[in-house]
Amino acid sequence: MRKKIVAGNWKMNKSWPEAQALVHALIEKKAMIPAGVQVIIAPPAPYLQPLSVAAAPAIAVAAQNCSQHDSGAYTGEISSVMLASMHVNICIIGHSERRQFYGENNEIIRTKVDACLRNAITPIFCCGELLAERNAGEHFTTVAAQVKDALFHLSAEEVSKVVIAYEPVWAIGTGVTASNEQAEEMHAFIRAFVSKNYNQDVADSISILYGGSVNAANAAELFACPNVDGGLVGGASLKADDFMTIIQAAQ
Ligand code: PEP
């Protein structure tokens, strides 16, 4: 069953005291979270365990990335086995910044999705086209290839556990948001693509989030689009008031 989700990606922001203060401010407002909206924050890795305790049960905590390997000689990496053992059960996979700065391609992202699923972690799988790809009219082809390469080897049962985040790269951190029409068109395309490869029940079970300069002013319109099931929010998730307004817009 599709559910409404608002996830905040903190990226590499906030000192530990600042992180605690932000969670404290969100928890103080937890009565404002609409019933049926799942709220997730994805803080930097060192804060995952303490913040998952501080935020529970109103707010779930997600990692921003994990290794495709379960353990071994991979200095600096964090595995999904480790996350699961710390009760962190959600992980963002394939964010465009991971693709751009850390060389993550569709093949690596596929193996990270697999690592999450074999360790009972919900992957929030990110896809989205570059500006040049949109300008060249290649946005559907690009996103289709990302979705196919990372997800379509999964069984129907497995793929139903994935959350998809459509994040056009040109909209991330730029202040330029996709129009409601652009967001809805791509979300509907992704859902139809999943339906074609699996079936309509599977497509209807997957939450597809929009990400890219979502803010307190534009969230309600974006989330009102029929195929938009909430948002993956970067900058605006760093301020409790703004993030809570966005959460309420997912109602
Ligand atoms: C993101 O980091 O996933 C994101 C969508 O960032 P922003 O909301 O700042 O564009």
Short mmCIF file of C-alpha atoms and ligand atoms in Angstrom, two decimals:
data_model
loop_
_atom_site.label_atom_id
_atom_site.label_comp_id
_atom_site.label_asym_id
_atom_site.label_seq_id
_atom_site.Cartn_x
_atom_site.Cartn_y
_atom_site.Cartn_z
CA MET A 1 0.00 0.00 0.00
CA ARG A 2 1.38 3.41 -0.98
CA LYS A 3 1.98 5.52 2.07
CA LYS A 4 2.75 9.17 2.56
CA ILE A 5 6.35 9.73 3.58
CA VAL A 6 8.33 12.87 4.29
CA ALA A 7 12.05 12.22 4.68
CA GLY A 8 14.66 14.82 5.61
CA ASN A 9 18.16 14.34 4.20
CA TRP A 10 20.49 16.34 6.42
CA LYS A 11 23.50 15.54 4.20
CA MET A 12 26.81 16.52 5.89
CA ASN A 13 25.31 19.23 8.11
CA LYS A 14 24.92 19.92 11.82
CA SER A 15 27.29 19.53 14.78
CA TRP A 16 26.18 17.04 17.42
CA PRO A 17 24.64 19.75 19.68
CA GLU A 18 22.83 21.23 16.65
CA ALA A 19 21.58 17.80 15.62
CA GLN A 20 20.22 17.12 19.10
CA ALA A 21 18.53 20.53 19.18
CA LEU A 22 16.84 19.92 15.81
CA VAL A 23 15.46 16.55 16.86
CA HIS A 24 14.35 18.01 20.16
CA ALA A 25 12.50 20.80 18.33
CA LEU A 26 10.81 18.28 16.01
CA ILE A 27 9.79 16.01 18.87
CA GLU A 28 8.32 18.98 20.73
CA LYS A 29 6.03 19.44 17.70
CA LYS A 30 5.26 15.76 17.15
CA ALA A 31 1.56 16.30 17.82
CA MET A 32 1.49 18.21 14.52
CA ILE A 33 2.48 15.14 12.47
CA PRO A 34 -0.64 14.07 10.55
CA ALA A 35 -1.85 10.52 11.11
CA GLY A 36 -0.75 8.35 8.22
CA VAL A 37 2.36 10.35 7.35
CA GLN A 38 5.64 8.59 8.04
CA VAL A 39 8.38 11.03 9.03
CA ILE A 40 12.01 10.08 8.53
CA ILE A 41 15.21 11.97 9.18
CA ALA A 42 18.56 10.97 7.68
CA PRO A 43 21.28 12.53 9.84
CA PRO A 44 25.03 11.98 9.40
CA ALA A 45 26.14 8.46 10.35
CA PRO A 46 27.69 9.19 13.77
CA TYR A 47 24.36 10.51 15.02
CA LEU A 48 22.20 7.64 13.79
CA GLN A 49 21.99 5.52 16.89
CA PRO A 50 21.45 8.22 19.54
CA LEU A 51 19.02 10.13 17.35
CA SER A 52 17.04 7.01 16.55
CA VAL A 53 16.47 6.64 20.29
CA ALA A 54 15.66 10.34 20.77
CA ALA A 55 13.29 10.52 17.80
CA ALA A 56 11.38 7.25 18.30
CA PRO A 57 8.61 6.42 17.92
CA ALA A 58 7.28 9.57 16.21
CA ILE A 59 10.16 9.91 13.76
CA ALA A 60 12.21 7.16 12.12
CA VAL A 61 15.88 7.49 11.34
CA ALA A 62 17.55 6.56 8.03
CA ALA A 63 21.17 6.29 6.95
CA GLN A 64 22.26 8.38 3.96
CA ASN A 65 24.27 5.58 2.38
CA CYS A 66 25.64 2.12 3.07
CA SER A 67 28.14 -0.29 1.57
CA GLN A 68 27.12 -2.97 -0.88
CA HIS A 69 29.22 -5.40 1.21
CA ASP A 70 28.15 -6.93 4.52
CA SER A 71 31.59 -6.79 6.20
CA GLY A 72 35.31 -6.89 5.45
CA ALA A 73 38.28 -4.77 4.46
CA TYR A 74 36.43 -1.65 3.31
CA THR A 75 37.90 1.14 5.43
CA GLY A 76 35.50 3.96 6.14
CA GLU A 77 32.41 2.09 5.01
CA ILE A 78 29.27 1.24 6.97
CA SER A 79 27.35 -1.90 6.12
CA SER A 80 23.65 -2.53 6.11
CA VAL A 81 24.32 -5.40 8.56
CA MET A 82 25.69 -2.81 10.99
CA LEU A 83 22.75 -0.49 10.43
CA ALA A 84 20.27 -3.30 11.02
CA SER A 85 22.09 -4.33 14.19
CA MET A 86 21.61 -0.76 15.47
CA HIS A 87 17.90 -0.86 14.52
CA VAL A 88 18.37 1.62 11.67
CA ASN A 89 15.99 0.10 9.16
CA ILE A 90 15.92 2.66 6.33
CA CYS A 91 18.72 3.85 4.04
CA ILE A 92 18.92 6.35 1.19
CA ILE A 93 20.58 4.67 -1.80
CA GLY A 94 21.91 6.25 -4.99
CA HIS A 95 21.49 9.91 -4.09
CA SER A 96 22.70 12.06 -6.97
CA GLU A 97 25.54 13.36 -4.78
CA ARG A 98 26.72 9.76 -4.33
CA ARG A 99 26.46 9.27 -8.09
CA GLN A 100 28.27 12.55 -8.83
CA PHE A 101 31.00 12.68 -6.18
CA TYR A 102 31.57 9.01 -5.29
CA GLY A 103 31.26 7.34 -8.67
CA GLU A 104 28.15 5.33 -7.84
CA ASN A 105 26.68 3.97 -11.05
CA ASN A 106 23.54 1.94 -11.61
CA GLU A 107 25.44 -1.34 -11.08
CA ILE A 108 26.82 -0.27 -7.68
CA ILE A 109 23.46 1.12 -6.67
CA ARG A 110 21.80 -2.18 -7.60
CA THR A 111 24.15 -4.05 -5.27
CA LYS A 112 23.46 -1.54 -2.48
CA VAL A 113 19.71 -2.03 -2.91
CA ASP A 114 20.35 -5.78 -2.64
CA ALA A 115 22.43 -5.32 0.51
CA CYS A 116 19.63 -3.34 2.12
CA LEU A 117 16.95 -5.87 1.25
CA ARG A 118 18.93 -8.89 2.42
CA ASN A 119 19.32 -7.14 5.78
CA ALA A 120 15.68 -6.04 6.09
CA ILE A 121 16.45 -2.37 5.46
CA THR A 122 14.07 -0.26 3.38
CA PRO A 123 16.03 1.41 0.58
CA ILE A 124 14.94 4.87 -0.47
CA PHE A 125 16.20 4.51 -4.02
CA CYS A 126 16.97 7.84 -5.73
CA CYS A 127 16.74 8.45 -9.45
CA GLY A 128 16.64 11.58 -11.57
CA GLU A 129 18.03 13.19 -14.68
CA LEU A 130 20.66 15.88 -15.20
CA LEU A 131 19.60 19.23 -16.67
CA ALA A 132 21.35 18.40 -19.95
CA GLU A 133 19.38 15.16 -20.16
CA ARG A 134 16.08 16.97 -19.62
CA ASN A 135 17.00 19.64 -22.15
CA ALA A 136 17.82 16.91 -24.65
CA GLY A 137 14.46 15.25 -24.00
CA GLU A 138 16.19 12.22 -22.48
CA HIS A 139 14.73 12.44 -18.97
CA PHE A 140 12.35 9.48 -19.32
CA THR A 141 15.05 7.29 -20.86
CA THR A 142 17.53 8.18 -18.13
CA VAL A 143 15.15 7.56 -15.27
CA ALA A 144 13.85 4.36 -16.85
CA ALA A 145 17.40 3.01 -17.14
CA GLN A 146 18.16 3.92 -13.51
CA VAL A 147 14.99 2.22 -12.26
CA LYS A 148 15.42 -0.83 -14.48
CA ASP A 149 19.10 -1.37 -13.73
CA ALA A 150 18.76 -0.93 -9.98
CA LEU A 151 15.42 -2.58 -9.30
CA PHE A 152 14.03 -4.81 -12.02
CA HIS A 153 16.07 -7.87 -11.05
CA LEU A 154 14.06 -7.93 -7.80
CA SER A 155 11.04 -10.14 -7.23
CA ALA A 156 7.64 -8.47 -6.96
CA GLU A 157 7.73 -9.02 -3.20
CA GLU A 158 11.17 -7.44 -2.90
CA VAL A 159 10.49 -4.43 -5.12
CA SER A 160 7.34 -3.68 -3.11
CA LYS A 161 9.62 -2.97 -0.14
CA VAL A 162 11.50 -0.21 -1.97
CA VAL A 163 10.66 3.49 -1.73
CA ILE A 164 11.52 5.43 -4.88
CA ALA A 165 12.58 9.08 -4.74
CA TYR A 166 12.47 10.98 -8.02
CA GLU A 167 14.98 13.77 -7.67
CA PRO A 168 15.80 15.72 -10.83
CA VAL A 169 19.44 16.67 -10.31
CA TRP A 170 18.84 20.20 -11.61
CA ALA A 171 16.37 20.76 -8.77
CA ILE A 172 18.53 19.53 -5.88
CA GLY A 173 19.82 22.37 -3.73
CA THR A 174 19.25 24.88 -6.51
CA GLY A 175 16.00 26.52 -5.44
CA VAL A 176 14.58 25.47 -8.81
CA THR A 177 11.74 23.05 -8.19
CA ALA A 178 10.18 20.81 -10.81
CA SER A 179 6.76 22.16 -11.71
CA ASN A 180 3.80 20.17 -10.44
CA GLU A 181 3.25 18.99 -14.01
CA GLN A 182 6.86 17.86 -14.44
CA ALA A 183 6.80 16.02 -11.10
CA GLU A 184 3.46 14.33 -11.74
CA GLU A 185 4.42 13.36 -15.29
CA MET A 186 7.60 11.61 -14.14
CA HIS A 187 6.00 9.97 -11.11
CA ALA A 188 3.19 8.62 -13.28
CA PHE A 189 5.80 7.41 -15.79
CA ILE A 190 7.77 5.58 -13.08
CA ARG A 191 4.62 3.98 -11.67
CA ALA A 192 3.50 2.85 -15.13
CA PHE A 193 7.00 1.49 -15.82
CA VAL A 194 6.91 -0.54 -12.59
CA SER A 195 3.41 -1.74 -13.45
CA LYS A 196 4.51 -2.84 -16.91
CA ASN A 197 7.46 -4.84 -15.55
CA TYR A 198 5.59 -6.27 -12.55
CA ASN A 199 1.87 -5.50 -12.27
CA GLN A 200 -0.49 -2.73 -11.16
CA ASP A 201 -0.72 -4.06 -7.58
CA VAL A 202 3.04 -3.78 -7.19
CA ALA A 203 3.06 -0.30 -8.74
CA ASP A 204 0.28 0.77 -6.41
CA SER A 205 2.20 -0.49 -3.38
CA ILE A 206 5.29 1.67 -3.96
CA SER A 207 5.63 5.14 -2.51
CA ILE A 208 7.27 7.54 -4.94
CA LEU A 209 8.66 10.66 -3.27
CA TYR A 210 9.60 13.90 -5.00
CA GLY A 211 12.89 15.58 -4.09
CA GLY A 212 14.46 18.82 -5.30
CA SER A 213 14.10 22.17 -3.55
CA VAL A 214 10.91 21.22 -1.72
CA ASN A 215 10.15 23.96 0.77
CA ALA A 216 7.40 25.12 3.12
CA ALA A 217 5.80 27.18 0.34
CA ASN A 218 5.70 24.62 -2.50
CA ALA A 219 5.25 21.30 -0.67
CA ALA A 220 1.44 21.30 -0.52
CA GLU A 221 1.03 21.71 -4.29
CA LEU A 222 3.65 19.11 -5.13
CA PHE A 223 2.29 16.58 -2.65
CA ALA A 224 -1.23 17.09 -3.99
CA CYS A 225 -0.19 15.54 -7.32
CA PRO A 226 -1.88 12.14 -7.62
CA ASN A 227 1.32 10.12 -8.03
CA VAL A 228 3.46 12.05 -5.53
CA ASP A 229 3.47 10.27 -2.18
CA GLY A 230 5.52 12.79 -0.23
CA GLY A 231 9.02 14.16 -0.41
CA LEU A 232 12.72 13.70 0.14
CA VAL A 233 13.76 17.07 1.50
CA GLY A 234 17.30 18.44 1.83
CA GLY A 235 17.87 22.05 2.90
CA ALA A 236 14.38 22.68 4.26
CA SER A 237 14.66 19.67 6.59
CA LEU A 238 17.34 21.48 8.59
CA LYS A 239 14.84 23.91 10.13
CA ALA A 240 12.22 22.41 12.44
CA ASP A 241 9.44 24.87 11.53
CA ASP A 242 9.91 24.50 7.79
CA PHE A 243 10.19 20.73 7.99
CA MET A 244 7.03 20.49 10.09
CA THR A 245 5.13 22.63 7.57
CA ILE A 246 6.30 20.26 4.81
CA ILE A 247 5.27 17.23 6.88
CA GLN A 248 1.83 18.69 7.33
CA ALA A 249 1.56 19.29 3.58
CA ALA A 250 1.71 15.53 3.01
CA GLN A 251 -1.59 15.01 4.78
C1 PEP B 1 18.18 16.12 -1.40
O1 PEP B 1 19.26 16.29 -0.89
O2 PEP B 1 17.76 14.97 -1.60
C2 PEP B 1 17.38 17.30 -1.79
C3 PEP B 1 16.27 17.10 -2.43
O3 PEP B 1 17.89 18.50 -1.44
P1 PEP B 1 17.12 19.93 -1.52
O4 PEP B 1 15.76 19.71 -0.91
O5 PEP B 1 17.96 20.86 -0.71
O6 PEP B 1 17.02 20.30 -2.95
#
